[in-house]
């Protein structure tokens, strides 16, 4: 058998302590079934505090808007709702998310509506005094029409920009480049029509600033977009408009793998496997977007950089500190000098270390006689654990019931299969090494799944149950829990609020 290749998850307290309490996790799955999502609302508040700490270090004002799409949980939202209203808000991308945010205790002035919006979404956002992050000039026209028709108050709007152009090379004299294409926002070169529409609709909308969200990990590209937005806002001011907010979206990232070396070894081995110089390390030779063309590896690996030396608040810090090429000052200094507020919309990074997903082992069998690998069927499907949609699944943690059963046996390579009658229903296409062969009834814990993995793609195919979610809180040496929908941050878990 080939030497095991591991991608050990990055696990920090209190998630590490939760993972260590096997009997508690087993009792939850016994009661509520598999799959099960376990959330730590306290951790999301700590992450928000870390982001605010970065603001503080750079003397910046503004708000951290949680991108709700990353997780459907009520507990996480309600926990954020009790944070400082001046600095913590929520970014909603559908009318249902907006209703949910209101029901979790966010007032309209702490909500920002992003993404494409239909009339109901626009109307409710305007009605409750949310900020509307405009995706297109058409959206501005529709919003303005609704405000007039229904006699609503003026709505604060940001304009989302895209298609940033910048000169690369020394002193900006090199070639012109375009930031990655987006189907969202208005290209910076087409903003004239948008600006005159903003001027025309001043009675119905209050233009408060510019926004972008770039789907990239590239910090330089983001710094240049930020700089372009500052220039755009300068132009707006020259025309008599008064923007004061710069919203730089989300995408601050999460480090999923604990050790850089493991990530390097695994990605190198993937390339070698694609070249055929080592046995495949994926189901049926899946290559994550790479291909072998006559002995040369071509294509781009569709892989989330699972090991990140800098992510989340650290990445924001790095972005704000980067020297900016055209205007010659770091983004934080630019924002300060212009007295702009900074808005951010972190999703994945705000729920880093905020939860795990549990699945019961249903069945274990050999893939074939020669490989020595096994197929482990789980009571969950790929929709319940969709980290693979965004990257590569890190190693799950085997949770035997009793302490004594932990370390027997030797490492074994397994493929994790879901509970749908579909060949493609694999939790990961990666060969995963477990410390020993699991047994039916044991649990696998997928760690750090709160960002997009646990419910973004969840569905009810074959009438399989969608995972229930619970919120947990450390109490002394044990854990208190309640259903996600029953969590309210005004009490400790499991207690009734005091009568007033
Ligand atoms: C407009 C917008 N803001 C914020 C986010 C959150 O991004 P992330 O979860 O990478 O922080 C997204 C993600 O798709 C987005 O589209």
Short mmCIF file of C-alpha atoms and ligand atoms in Angstrom, two decimals:
data_model
loop_
_atom_site.label_atom_id
_atom_site.label_comp_id
_atom_site.label_asym_id
_atom_site.label_seq_id
_atom_site.Cartn_x
_atom_site.Cartn_y
_atom_site.Cartn_z
CA UNK A 1 0.00 0.00 0.00
CA UNK A 2 1.21 3.56 -0.75
CA UNK A 3 2.37 5.65 2.21
CA UNK A 4 -0.53 7.50 3.80
CA UNK A 5 -0.91 11.13 2.77
CA UNK A 6 -2.67 13.25 5.33
CA UNK A 7 -4.42 16.60 5.25
CA UNK A 8 -4.95 17.15 8.95
CA UNK A 9 -7.54 19.81 9.75
CA UNK A 10 -6.65 23.05 11.52
CA UNK A 11 -8.54 22.80 14.79
CA UNK A 12 -8.40 25.48 17.44
CA UNK A 13 -10.12 25.80 20.79
CA UNK A 14 -13.03 25.59 21.55
CA UNK A 15 -13.65 23.41 18.47
CA UNK A 16 -10.77 21.15 19.58
CA UNK A 17 -12.39 20.61 22.99
CA UNK A 18 -15.73 19.82 21.34
CA UNK A 19 -14.11 17.29 19.05
CA UNK A 20 -12.47 15.61 22.02
CA UNK A 21 -15.83 15.01 23.74
CA UNK A 22 -16.77 11.90 21.82
CA UNK A 23 -19.48 10.65 24.12
CA UNK A 24 -21.26 14.03 23.91
CA UNK A 25 -21.08 14.03 20.10
CA UNK A 26 -22.32 10.43 19.96
CA UNK A 27 -25.23 11.26 22.25
CA UNK A 28 -26.22 14.16 19.96
CA UNK A 29 -26.26 11.94 16.87
CA UNK A 30 -28.11 9.19 18.79
CA UNK A 31 -30.82 11.74 19.61
CA UNK A 32 -30.96 13.79 16.42
CA UNK A 33 -29.72 11.51 13.67
CA UNK A 34 -27.05 11.65 11.02
CA UNK A 35 -25.94 13.93 9.46
CA UNK A 36 -25.80 16.50 12.21
CA UNK A 37 -24.30 19.98 12.23
CA UNK A 38 -22.89 21.35 15.47
CA UNK A 39 -22.36 25.09 15.79
CA UNK A 40 -20.42 27.25 18.24
CA UNK A 41 -22.11 30.66 18.34
CA UNK A 42 -19.47 31.99 20.75
CA UNK A 43 -16.78 31.47 18.11
CA UNK A 44 -18.48 33.70 15.52
CA UNK A 45 -18.50 36.59 18.00
CA UNK A 46 -14.78 36.07 18.64
CA UNK A 47 -14.09 36.17 14.90
CA UNK A 48 -16.05 39.41 14.58
CA UNK A 49 -13.95 40.86 17.43
CA UNK A 50 -10.75 39.86 15.59
CA UNK A 51 -11.89 41.68 12.44
CA UNK A 52 -12.78 44.73 14.52
CA UNK A 53 -9.33 44.52 16.09
CA UNK A 54 -7.82 45.01 12.63
CA UNK A 55 -9.98 48.10 12.13
CA UNK A 56 -8.73 49.37 15.48
CA UNK A 57 -5.07 48.81 14.60
CA UNK A 58 -5.51 50.88 11.43
CA UNK A 59 -7.69 53.51 13.17
CA UNK A 60 -10.52 52.79 10.73
CA UNK A 61 -14.24 53.05 11.29
CA UNK A 62 -16.97 51.05 9.56
CA UNK A 63 -18.84 47.77 9.82
CA UNK A 64 -18.26 44.05 9.50
CA UNK A 65 -21.27 42.59 7.63
CA UNK A 66 -21.54 38.80 7.97
CA UNK A 67 -22.27 37.28 4.53
CA UNK A 68 -25.24 35.19 5.64
CA UNK A 69 -25.06 32.89 2.60
CA UNK A 70 -22.11 31.07 4.19
CA UNK A 71 -24.42 29.43 6.76
CA UNK A 72 -28.18 29.20 7.32
CA UNK A 73 -27.93 28.97 11.10
CA UNK A 74 -30.15 31.10 13.32
CA UNK A 75 -27.82 30.71 16.30
CA UNK A 76 -24.87 32.29 14.49
CA UNK A 77 -27.00 35.21 13.30
CA UNK A 78 -28.62 35.78 16.68
CA UNK A 79 -25.23 35.70 18.37
CA UNK A 80 -23.97 38.37 15.97
CA UNK A 81 -27.15 40.42 16.47
CA UNK A 82 -26.15 41.11 20.10
CA UNK A 83 -22.74 42.44 19.06
CA UNK A 84 -22.10 46.21 18.85
CA UNK A 85 -24.69 47.55 16.36
CA UNK A 86 -22.26 50.23 15.18
CA UNK A 87 -19.67 47.72 14.02
CA UNK A 88 -21.41 44.41 13.24
CA UNK A 89 -24.11 43.92 10.59
CA UNK A 90 -25.32 41.29 8.17
CA UNK A 91 -25.15 40.99 4.39
CA UNK A 92 -28.25 39.30 2.97
CA UNK A 93 -28.46 37.99 -0.58
CA UNK A 94 -32.15 37.03 -0.81
CA UNK A 95 -35.48 38.14 0.61
CA UNK A 96 -35.53 35.00 2.79
CA UNK A 97 -32.14 35.86 4.26
CA UNK A 98 -33.41 39.40 4.88
CA UNK A 99 -36.51 38.09 6.70
CA UNK A 100 -34.30 35.75 8.69
CA UNK A 101 -31.90 38.55 9.71
CA UNK A 102 -34.82 40.72 10.87
CA UNK A 103 -36.27 37.79 12.83
CA UNK A 104 -32.89 37.18 14.48
CA UNK A 105 -32.81 40.71 15.87
CA UNK A 106 -30.97 42.80 13.30
CA UNK A 107 -32.56 46.18 12.74
CA UNK A 108 -32.78 47.35 9.13
CA UNK A 109 -29.98 49.88 9.51
CA UNK A 110 -27.52 47.03 10.24
CA UNK A 111 -28.48 45.09 7.12
CA UNK A 112 -27.02 45.30 3.66
CA UNK A 113 -28.79 43.73 0.67
CA UNK A 114 -26.39 42.31 -1.93
CA UNK A 115 -26.68 40.10 -5.00
CA UNK A 116 -29.35 40.33 -7.72
CA UNK A 117 -32.67 41.55 -6.29
CA UNK A 118 -36.28 41.16 -7.36
CA UNK A 119 -39.05 43.65 -6.50
CA UNK A 120 -39.99 42.01 -3.17
CA UNK A 121 -36.40 41.92 -1.97
CA UNK A 122 -35.88 45.57 -2.98
CA UNK A 123 -39.15 46.65 -1.41
CA UNK A 124 -38.56 44.94 1.94
CA UNK A 125 -34.96 46.20 2.07
CA UNK A 126 -36.17 49.75 1.40
CA UNK A 127 -39.07 49.41 3.82
CA UNK A 128 -36.87 48.41 6.77
CA UNK A 129 -34.13 50.94 6.03
CA UNK A 130 -31.45 48.50 4.88
CA UNK A 131 -28.53 49.62 2.72
CA UNK A 132 -28.92 48.40 -0.85
CA UNK A 133 -25.72 47.34 -2.58
CA UNK A 134 -26.72 47.98 -6.20
CA UNK A 135 -25.78 45.37 -8.69
CA UNK A 136 -26.69 47.28 -11.86
CA UNK A 137 -28.18 50.56 -13.14
CA UNK A 138 -31.45 48.68 -13.79
CA UNK A 139 -31.68 47.79 -10.12
CA UNK A 140 -31.29 51.47 -9.25
CA UNK A 141 -34.19 52.37 -11.56
CA UNK A 142 -36.43 49.66 -10.07
CA UNK A 143 -35.54 50.61 -6.49
CA UNK A 144 -36.21 54.27 -7.17
CA UNK A 145 -39.57 53.42 -8.79
CA UNK A 146 -40.59 51.36 -5.74
CA UNK A 147 -39.63 54.14 -3.32
CA UNK A 148 -41.76 56.63 -5.30
CA UNK A 149 -44.74 54.33 -5.78
CA UNK A 150 -44.91 53.23 -2.16
CA UNK A 151 -43.95 56.56 -0.58
CA UNK A 152 -40.90 55.07 1.17
CA UNK A 153 -38.04 56.99 2.77
CA UNK A 154 -34.75 57.61 0.97
CA UNK A 155 -32.69 54.43 0.68
CA UNK A 156 -28.94 54.33 1.33
CA UNK A 157 -27.21 52.75 -1.67
CA UNK A 158 -23.74 51.53 -2.51
CA UNK A 159 -22.79 50.89 -6.12
CA UNK A 160 -20.99 47.64 -6.79
CA UNK A 161 -18.18 48.07 -9.30
CA UNK A 162 -16.32 45.47 -11.33
CA UNK A 163 -13.98 45.17 -14.31
CA UNK A 164 -11.19 47.15 -12.67
CA UNK A 165 -8.41 48.16 -15.00
CA UNK A 166 -4.97 48.98 -13.87
CA UNK A 167 -1.52 49.42 -15.28
CA UNK A 168 0.97 46.79 -14.17
CA UNK A 169 4.75 46.96 -14.32
CA UNK A 170 7.15 49.59 -13.02
CA UNK A 171 5.65 52.94 -12.09
CA UNK A 172 2.40 51.83 -13.67
CA UNK A 173 3.94 52.10 -17.12
CA UNK A 174 3.51 48.44 -18.14
CA UNK A 175 0.60 46.64 -19.75
CA UNK A 176 -3.01 47.30 -18.83
CA UNK A 177 -4.74 44.45 -17.08
CA UNK A 178 -8.32 43.72 -16.24
CA UNK A 179 -9.23 42.26 -12.87
CA UNK A 180 -11.16 39.01 -13.11
CA UNK A 181 -14.48 39.19 -14.88
CA UNK A 182 -17.65 39.24 -12.88
CA UNK A 183 -21.27 39.02 -13.87
CA UNK A 184 -22.05 41.29 -10.92
CA UNK A 185 -21.64 45.02 -10.56
CA UNK A 186 -21.09 47.81 -13.06
CA UNK A 187 -17.76 47.89 -14.94
CA UNK A 188 -15.78 50.96 -13.80
CA UNK A 189 -15.52 52.19 -17.38
CA UNK A 190 -19.35 52.21 -17.70
CA UNK A 191 -20.17 54.22 -14.59
CA UNK A 192 -21.19 57.44 -16.36
CA UNK A 193 -24.79 56.30 -16.90
CA UNK A 194 -24.91 55.04 -13.31
CA UNK A 195 -23.67 58.35 -11.90
CA UNK A 196 -26.18 60.40 -13.84
CA UNK A 197 -28.94 58.02 -12.70
CA UNK A 198 -27.79 58.52 -9.08
CA UNK A 199 -27.97 62.29 -9.61
CA UNK A 200 -31.42 61.98 -11.19
CA UNK A 201 -32.74 59.83 -8.34
CA UNK A 202 -31.38 61.87 -5.43
CA UNK A 203 -34.83 62.23 -3.94
CA UNK A 204 -35.27 58.48 -3.60
CA UNK A 205 -31.74 57.19 -2.95
CA UNK A 206 -28.81 58.43 -0.93
CA UNK A 207 -25.57 57.41 -2.61
CA UNK A 208 -23.21 56.49 0.24
CA UNK A 209 -20.33 54.76 -1.50
CA UNK A 210 -18.69 52.19 -3.76
CA UNK A 211 -18.37 48.43 -3.34
CA UNK A 212 -16.63 45.44 -4.84
CA UNK A 213 -16.33 41.75 -4.15
CA UNK A 214 -13.63 39.90 -6.04
CA UNK A 215 -13.61 36.13 -6.20
CA UNK A 216 -9.85 35.82 -5.82
CA UNK A 217 -7.30 35.15 -3.13
CA UNK A 218 -4.94 37.70 -4.75
CA UNK A 219 -4.30 40.48 -2.28
CA UNK A 220 -2.65 42.75 -4.92
CA UNK A 221 -5.70 42.54 -7.17
CA UNK A 222 -7.91 43.53 -4.27
CA UNK A 223 -5.67 46.44 -3.28
CA UNK A 224 -5.83 47.76 -6.83
CA UNK A 225 -9.61 47.47 -6.92
CA UNK A 226 -9.74 49.35 -3.62
CA UNK A 227 -7.59 52.08 -5.07
CA UNK A 228 -9.79 52.34 -8.17
CA UNK A 229 -12.82 52.71 -5.93
CA UNK A 230 -11.13 55.55 -4.02
CA UNK A 231 -10.43 57.29 -7.35
CA UNK A 232 -14.03 56.69 -8.44
CA UNK A 233 -15.28 58.21 -5.19
CA UNK A 234 -12.99 61.24 -5.73
CA UNK A 235 -14.64 61.68 -9.15
CA UNK A 236 -18.07 61.46 -7.55
CA UNK A 237 -17.14 64.15 -5.05
CA UNK A 238 -15.93 66.39 -7.86
CA UNK A 239 -19.45 66.11 -9.28
CA UNK A 240 -21.04 67.15 -6.02
CA UNK A 241 -21.98 63.67 -4.78
CA UNK A 242 -20.93 62.74 -1.23
CA UNK A 243 -19.89 59.06 -0.98
CA UNK A 244 -18.24 58.15 2.34
CA UNK A 245 -18.16 54.32 2.44
CA UNK A 246 -15.93 51.81 0.70
CA UNK A 247 -17.17 48.23 0.83
CA UNK A 248 -14.49 45.71 -0.11
CA UNK A 249 -16.69 42.60 0.03
CA UNK A 250 -15.59 39.25 1.43
CA UNK A 251 -13.06 36.62 0.43
CA UNK A 252 -10.60 36.85 3.34
CA UNK A 253 -10.27 33.08 3.36
CA UNK A 254 -9.79 30.25 5.83
CA UNK A 255 -6.86 27.94 6.44
CA UNK A 256 -8.34 24.43 6.51
CA UNK A 257 -5.15 22.36 6.66
CA UNK A 258 -2.96 22.68 9.75
CA UNK A 259 0.45 21.89 8.22
CA UNK A 260 1.90 23.57 5.11
CA UNK A 261 4.07 20.51 4.51
CA UNK A 262 1.10 18.16 4.25
CA UNK A 263 -0.58 20.44 1.74
CA UNK A 264 2.61 20.65 -0.34
CA UNK A 265 3.11 16.88 -0.24
CA UNK A 266 -0.46 16.18 -1.24
CA UNK A 267 -0.58 18.69 -4.12
CA UNK A 268 2.80 17.43 -5.40
CA UNK A 269 1.54 13.86 -5.22
CA UNK A 270 -1.60 14.87 -7.14
CA UNK A 271 0.56 16.17 -9.99
CA UNK A 272 2.65 13.00 -9.91
CA UNK A 273 -0.48 10.89 -9.99
CA UNK A 274 -1.80 12.84 -12.99
CA UNK A 275 1.54 12.20 -14.71
CA UNK A 276 1.18 8.52 -13.89
CA UNK A 277 4.41 8.29 -11.89
CA UNK A 278 2.60 7.28 -8.72
CA UNK A 279 -0.68 5.48 -8.05
CA UNK A 280 -3.84 7.61 -8.13
CA UNK A 281 -4.77 9.30 -4.87
CA UNK A 282 -8.32 10.04 -5.97
CA UNK A 283 -11.41 8.09 -6.92
CA UNK A 284 -11.03 6.81 -10.49
CA UNK A 285 -8.09 9.12 -11.09
CA UNK A 286 -10.05 12.35 -10.67
CA UNK A 287 -7.54 15.15 -11.29
CA UNK A 288 -9.24 18.27 -9.88
CA UNK A 289 -8.94 20.05 -13.25
CA UNK A 290 -5.41 18.91 -14.16
CA UNK A 291 -4.62 16.71 -17.16
CA UNK A 292 -1.64 14.89 -18.59
CA UNK A 293 -0.80 16.04 -22.11
CA UNK A 294 2.08 13.97 -23.43
CA UNK A 295 3.92 13.90 -20.13
CA UNK A 296 3.24 17.54 -19.21
CA UNK A 297 0.65 18.59 -16.67
CA UNK A 298 -1.81 21.09 -18.12
CA UNK A 299 -4.90 22.85 -16.82
CA UNK A 300 -5.47 24.69 -13.57
CA UNK A 301 -6.14 22.83 -10.35
CA UNK A 302 -9.64 23.78 -9.19
CA UNK A 303 -8.50 23.65 -5.61
CA UNK A 304 -9.09 26.01 -2.73
CA UNK A 305 -5.66 26.81 -1.24
CA UNK A 306 -6.43 24.74 1.84
CA UNK A 307 -3.28 25.75 3.67
CA UNK A 308 -3.24 29.52 4.15
CA UNK A 309 -0.42 31.15 6.08
CA UNK A 310 -2.56 34.29 6.29
CA UNK A 311 -6.35 34.24 6.27
CA UNK A 312 -9.37 35.96 7.75
CA UNK A 313 -8.50 39.02 9.87
CA UNK A 314 -4.79 38.54 9.10
CA UNK A 315 -5.54 38.76 5.39
CA UNK A 316 -7.52 41.98 5.91
CA UNK A 317 -4.55 43.38 7.84
CA UNK A 318 -2.21 42.45 5.00
CA UNK A 319 -4.49 44.03 2.40
CA UNK A 320 -4.79 47.25 4.36
CA UNK A 321 -1.03 47.45 4.83
CA UNK A 322 -0.02 46.76 1.22
CA UNK A 323 1.76 49.60 -0.57
CA UNK A 324 -0.59 50.83 -3.30
CA UNK A 325 1.11 51.39 -6.66
CA UNK A 326 -0.76 54.30 -8.22
CA UNK A 327 -1.67 56.48 -5.28
CA UNK A 328 1.49 55.51 -3.45
CA UNK A 329 -0.02 54.87 -0.03
CA UNK A 330 -1.28 51.73 1.70
CA UNK A 331 -5.06 51.18 1.47
CA UNK A 332 -5.56 51.90 5.18
CA UNK A 333 -3.85 55.29 4.80
CA UNK A 334 -5.94 56.08 1.72
CA UNK A 335 -9.13 55.30 3.59
CA UNK A 336 -8.04 57.37 6.58
CA UNK A 337 -6.99 60.36 4.51
CA UNK A 338 -10.31 60.34 2.68
CA UNK A 339 -12.27 59.78 5.92
CA UNK A 340 -13.99 56.82 4.27
CA UNK A 341 -15.70 54.18 6.37
CA UNK A 342 -14.63 50.62 5.57
CA UNK A 343 -17.29 47.96 5.13
CA UNK A 344 -16.40 44.29 4.73
CA UNK A 345 -18.61 41.26 3.99
CA UNK A 346 -16.77 38.20 5.32
CA UNK A 347 -18.66 34.91 5.03
CA UNK A 348 -16.34 31.91 5.16
CA UNK A 349 -13.76 33.61 7.40
CA UNK A 350 -16.30 34.91 9.92
CA UNK A 351 -17.50 31.36 10.59
CA UNK A 352 -14.00 29.87 10.72
CA UNK A 353 -13.81 27.30 13.57
CA UNK A 354 -17.53 27.76 14.25
CA UNK A 355 -18.75 24.24 13.67
CA UNK A 356 -18.40 20.65 12.57
CA UNK A 357 -20.52 18.08 10.74
CA UNK A 358 -21.06 14.56 12.02
CA UNK A 359 -21.89 11.49 9.97
CA UNK A 360 -22.54 7.92 11.06
CA UNK A 361 -20.71 5.10 9.31
CA UNK A 362 -23.27 2.81 7.61
CA UNK A 363 -21.16 0.23 5.88
CA UNK A 364 -17.51 -0.58 5.17
CA UNK A 365 -16.27 -2.76 2.37
CA UNK A 366 -13.20 -3.38 0.29
CA UNK A 367 -12.93 -1.48 -3.03
CA UNK A 368 -11.08 -4.39 -4.61
CA UNK A 369 -8.70 -7.11 -3.57
CA UNK A 370 -5.47 -5.54 -4.81
CA UNK A 371 -5.62 -1.86 -3.79
CA UNK A 372 -6.11 -2.43 -0.06
CA UNK A 373 -8.52 0.51 -0.07
CA UNK A 374 -12.02 0.55 1.37
CA UNK A 375 -15.33 2.23 0.64
CA UNK A 376 -16.94 3.76 3.71
CA UNK A 377 -20.63 4.56 3.25
CA UNK A 378 -21.93 7.35 5.41
CA UNK A 379 -25.39 8.46 6.51
CA UNK A 380 -24.90 11.78 4.70
CA UNK A 381 -24.48 12.77 1.06
CA UNK A 382 -22.32 15.15 -0.91
CA UNK A 383 -24.95 17.90 -0.51
CA UNK A 384 -24.56 17.68 3.28
CA UNK A 385 -20.79 18.17 3.22
CA UNK A 386 -19.96 20.23 0.21
CA UNK A 387 -16.49 21.46 0.98
CA UNK A 388 -15.40 19.59 -2.12
CA UNK A 389 -17.39 22.09 -4.21
CA UNK A 390 -14.96 24.73 -3.04
CA UNK A 391 -11.77 22.80 -2.56
CA UNK A 392 -10.47 19.54 -1.19
CA UNK A 393 -11.91 17.91 1.85
CA UNK A 394 -9.45 17.72 4.73
CA UNK A 395 -9.24 14.53 6.79
CA UNK A 396 -12.31 13.70 8.85
CA UNK A 397 -11.73 12.65 12.45
CA UNK A 398 -12.80 9.14 13.46
CA UNK A 399 -14.89 9.15 16.63
CA UNK A 400 -15.24 5.67 18.12
CA UNK A 401 -17.80 5.31 20.87
CA UNK A 402 -15.50 4.15 23.63
CA UNK A 403 -12.09 5.47 24.57
CA UNK A 404 -10.53 2.00 24.37
CA UNK A 405 -11.34 1.57 20.70
CA UNK A 406 -9.32 4.60 19.60
CA UNK A 407 -5.91 3.41 18.52
CA UNK A 408 -6.21 -0.22 17.43
CA UNK A 409 -5.32 -1.23 13.91
CA UNK A 410 -3.18 0.59 11.35
CA UNK A 411 -3.81 3.44 8.91
CA UNK A 412 -6.11 2.57 6.07
CA UNK A 413 -6.98 4.40 2.84
CA UNK A 414 -10.71 4.87 2.34
CA UNK A 415 -13.09 6.54 -0.07
CA UNK A 416 -16.05 8.24 1.58
CA UNK A 417 -19.36 7.59 -0.17
CA UNK A 418 -22.74 9.17 0.47
CA UNK A 419 -26.20 7.67 0.93
CA UNK A 420 -27.63 8.46 -2.51
CA UNK A 421 -28.01 5.92 -5.30
CA UNK A 422 -25.64 7.91 -7.49
CA UNK A 423 -22.18 6.83 -8.53
CA UNK A 424 -21.11 10.47 -8.18
CA UNK A 425 -22.26 10.78 -4.57
CA UNK A 426 -18.85 10.87 -2.95
CA UNK A 427 -18.21 13.08 0.06
CA UNK A 428 -14.72 13.54 -1.33
CA UNK A 429 -12.98 12.12 -4.37
CA UNK A 430 -9.77 12.11 -2.37
CA UNK A 431 -8.38 8.92 -0.84
CA UNK A 432 -8.55 9.67 2.86
CA UNK A 433 -6.40 7.94 5.46
CA UNK A 434 -7.99 7.04 8.77
CA UNK A 435 -6.05 5.68 11.78
CA UNK A 436 -7.85 2.34 11.34
CA UNK A 437 -10.81 0.90 9.48
CA UNK A 438 -13.99 2.42 10.90
CA UNK A 439 -16.91 0.25 11.99
CA UNK A 440 -20.60 0.68 11.27
CA UNK A 441 -22.12 2.92 13.94
CA UNK A 442 -18.97 4.95 14.53
CA UNK A 443 -18.89 8.63 13.64
CA UNK A 444 -16.75 10.69 11.33
CA UNK A 445 -16.43 14.36 12.23
CA UNK A 446 -15.79 16.85 9.43
CA UNK A 447 -14.19 19.81 11.09
CA UNK A 448 -14.61 23.51 10.37
CA UNK A 449 -17.54 23.13 8.00
CA UNK A 450 -19.60 26.19 8.99
CA UNK A 451 -18.53 28.17 5.90
CA UNK A 452 -20.56 26.93 2.90
CA UNK A 453 -19.87 23.22 3.57
CA UNK A 454 -22.67 22.21 5.94
CA UNK A 455 -25.81 23.58 4.31
CA UNK A 456 -25.12 25.57 1.15
CA UNK A 457 -25.89 22.60 -1.12
CA UNK A 458 -28.10 20.58 1.24
CA UNK A 459 -31.15 19.05 -0.47
CA UNK A 460 -33.82 16.41 0.07
CA UNK A 461 -33.07 14.02 -2.81
CA UNK A 462 -34.42 10.52 -2.11
CA UNK A 463 -36.20 12.10 0.86
CA UNK A 464 -33.00 11.74 2.83
CA UNK A 465 -33.12 13.98 5.89
CA UNK A 466 -31.40 17.35 5.79
CA UNK A 467 -28.98 17.64 8.69
CA UNK A 468 -30.37 19.11 11.86
CA UNK A 469 -28.28 21.79 13.48
CA UNK A 470 -27.54 22.32 17.15
CA UNK A 471 -25.83 25.15 18.98
CA UNK A 472 -23.42 24.23 21.76
CA UNK A 473 -21.76 26.15 24.53
CA UNK A 474 -19.02 25.07 26.95
CA UNK A 475 -20.19 24.96 30.56
CA UNK A 476 -17.34 24.01 32.92
CA UNK A 477 -16.09 20.67 31.72
CA UNK A 478 -19.23 19.73 29.79
CA UNK A 479 -21.37 21.10 26.97
CA UNK A 480 -24.85 22.54 26.90
CA UNK A 481 -26.80 22.29 23.68
CA UNK A 482 -30.07 23.22 22.05
CA UNK A 483 -31.54 23.07 18.57
CA UNK A 484 -30.20 25.82 16.36
CA UNK A 485 -33.65 27.36 16.01
CA UNK A 486 -34.10 27.46 19.80
CA UNK A 487 -30.90 29.36 20.52
CA UNK A 488 -31.28 32.89 21.85
CA UNK A 489 -28.21 34.71 23.12
CA UNK A 490 -29.99 36.25 26.10
CA UNK A 491 -29.74 33.03 28.10
CA UNK A 492 -27.23 30.30 28.61
CA UNK A 493 -28.14 27.26 26.58
CA UNK A 494 -30.82 25.12 28.11
CA UNK A 495 -32.04 27.83 30.51
CA UNK A 496 -35.26 29.77 30.39
CA UNK A 497 -34.95 33.57 30.30
CA UNK A 498 -35.58 35.23 33.66
CA UNK A 499 -39.04 36.69 34.03
CA UNK A 500 -38.78 40.46 34.32
C1 LIG B 1 -21.14 40.01 -2.66
C2 LIG B 1 -20.49 39.02 -1.76
N1 LIG B 1 -20.06 39.43 -0.56
C3 LIG B 1 -19.46 38.57 0.30
C4 LIG B 1 -19.30 37.24 -0.03
C5 LIG B 1 -18.65 36.35 0.98
O1 LIG B 1 -17.43 35.84 0.53
P1 LIG B 1 -16.55 34.92 1.50
O2 LIG B 1 -17.45 33.90 2.06
O3 LIG B 1 -15.51 34.36 0.60
O4 LIG B 1 -15.98 35.83 2.54
C6 LIG B 1 -19.73 36.76 -1.28
C7 LIG B 1 -19.54 35.36 -1.64
O5 LIG B 1 -19.97 34.85 -2.62
C8 LIG B 1 -20.35 37.68 -2.17
O6 LIG B 1 -20.79 37.29 -3.36
#
